[in-house]
Short mmCIF file of C-alpha atoms in Angstrom, two decimals:
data_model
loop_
_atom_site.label_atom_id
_atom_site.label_comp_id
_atom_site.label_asym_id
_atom_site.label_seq_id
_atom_site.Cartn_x
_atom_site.Cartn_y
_atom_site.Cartn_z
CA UNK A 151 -34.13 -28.64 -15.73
CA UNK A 152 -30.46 -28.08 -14.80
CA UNK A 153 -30.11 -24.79 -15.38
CA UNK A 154 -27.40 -24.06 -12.03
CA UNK A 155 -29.80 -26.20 -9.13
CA UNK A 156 -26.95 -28.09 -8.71
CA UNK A 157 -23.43 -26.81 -7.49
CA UNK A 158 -20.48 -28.50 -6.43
CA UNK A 159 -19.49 -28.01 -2.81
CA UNK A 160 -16.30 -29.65 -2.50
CA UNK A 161 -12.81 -28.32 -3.05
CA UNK A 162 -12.35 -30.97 -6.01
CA UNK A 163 -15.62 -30.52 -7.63
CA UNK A 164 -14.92 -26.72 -7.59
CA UNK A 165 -11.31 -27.19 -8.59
CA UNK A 166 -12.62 -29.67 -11.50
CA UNK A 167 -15.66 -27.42 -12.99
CA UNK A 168 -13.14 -24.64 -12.78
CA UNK A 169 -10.96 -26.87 -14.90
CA UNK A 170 -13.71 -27.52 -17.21
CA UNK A 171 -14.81 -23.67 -17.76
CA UNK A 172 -10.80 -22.82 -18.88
CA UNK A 173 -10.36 -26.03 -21.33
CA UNK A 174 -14.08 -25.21 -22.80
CA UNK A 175 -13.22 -21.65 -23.55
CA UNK A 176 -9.53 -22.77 -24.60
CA UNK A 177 -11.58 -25.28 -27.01
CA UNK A 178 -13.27 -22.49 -28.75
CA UNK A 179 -10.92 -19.88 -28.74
CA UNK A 180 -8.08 -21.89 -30.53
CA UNK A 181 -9.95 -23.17 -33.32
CA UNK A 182 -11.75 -19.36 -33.55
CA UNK A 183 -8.13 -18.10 -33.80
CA UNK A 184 -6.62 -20.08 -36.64
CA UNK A 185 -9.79 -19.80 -38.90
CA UNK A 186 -9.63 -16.31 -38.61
CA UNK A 187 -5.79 -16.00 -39.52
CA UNK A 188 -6.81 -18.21 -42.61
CA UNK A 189 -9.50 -16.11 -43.57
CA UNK A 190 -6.95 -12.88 -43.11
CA UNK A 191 -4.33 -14.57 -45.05
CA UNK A 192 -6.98 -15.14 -48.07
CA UNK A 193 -8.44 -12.10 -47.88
CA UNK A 194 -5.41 -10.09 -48.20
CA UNK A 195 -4.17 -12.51 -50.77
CA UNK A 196 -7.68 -11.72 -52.98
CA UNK A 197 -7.17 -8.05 -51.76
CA UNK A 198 -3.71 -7.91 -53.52
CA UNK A 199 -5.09 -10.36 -56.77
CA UNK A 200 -8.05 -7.51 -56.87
CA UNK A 201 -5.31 -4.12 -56.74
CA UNK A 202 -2.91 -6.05 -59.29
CA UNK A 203 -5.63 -6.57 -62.16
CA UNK A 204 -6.67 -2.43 -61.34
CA UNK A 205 -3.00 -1.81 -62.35
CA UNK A 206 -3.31 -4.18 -65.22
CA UNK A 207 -6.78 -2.66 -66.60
CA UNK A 208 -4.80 0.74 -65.87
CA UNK A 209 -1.77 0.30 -67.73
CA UNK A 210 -3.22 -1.28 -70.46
CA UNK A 211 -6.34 1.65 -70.77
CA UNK A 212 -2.71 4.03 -70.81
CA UNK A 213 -1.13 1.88 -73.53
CA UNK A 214 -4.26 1.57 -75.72
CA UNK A 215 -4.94 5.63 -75.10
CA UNK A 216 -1.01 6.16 -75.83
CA UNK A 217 -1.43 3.93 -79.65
CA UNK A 218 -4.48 5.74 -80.38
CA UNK A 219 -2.69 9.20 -79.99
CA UNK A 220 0.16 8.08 -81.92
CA UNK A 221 -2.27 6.97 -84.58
CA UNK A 222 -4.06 10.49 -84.66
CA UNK A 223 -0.33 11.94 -84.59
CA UNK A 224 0.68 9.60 -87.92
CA UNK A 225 -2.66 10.06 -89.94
CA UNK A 226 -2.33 14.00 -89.11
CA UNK A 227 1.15 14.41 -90.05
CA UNK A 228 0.09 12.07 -93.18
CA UNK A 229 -2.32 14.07 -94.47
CA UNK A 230 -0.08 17.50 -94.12
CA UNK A 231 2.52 16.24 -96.63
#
């Protein structure tokens, strides 16, 4: 079937599949590396899009708590006088 029957015996034919081995591996590990620095670069950039609209939500539940209070505050201090 071809599954290793065959080796090479020669210095060259070792020399070459040796060559072959280190360029196949060098094919898929380059490629391998520069999708996964894309994916880290978007992922960190949706990471930081994800925190920022936290802060957002959070400031604006503090702003919306902070008008109600000063609401409560005006019709209690309206109703005193």
């Amino acid at each position: 079937v071809g599954y290793g029957g065959v080796n090479p015996s020669t210095i060259l034919g070792k020399t070459f599949g040796m060559v072959v081995v280190v360029v196949g591996v060098l094919v898929i590990a380059l490629p391998v590396t520069v999708i996964g620095s894309n994916f880290s670069v978007g992922f960190n950039k949706q990471e930081a899009e994800r925190e920022n609209a936290e802060k957002r939500e959070l400031v604006d539940e503090r702003r919306r708590l902070a008008e109600e209070a000063a609401a409560m505050r005006d019709s209690v201090s309206g109703s005193e006088t």
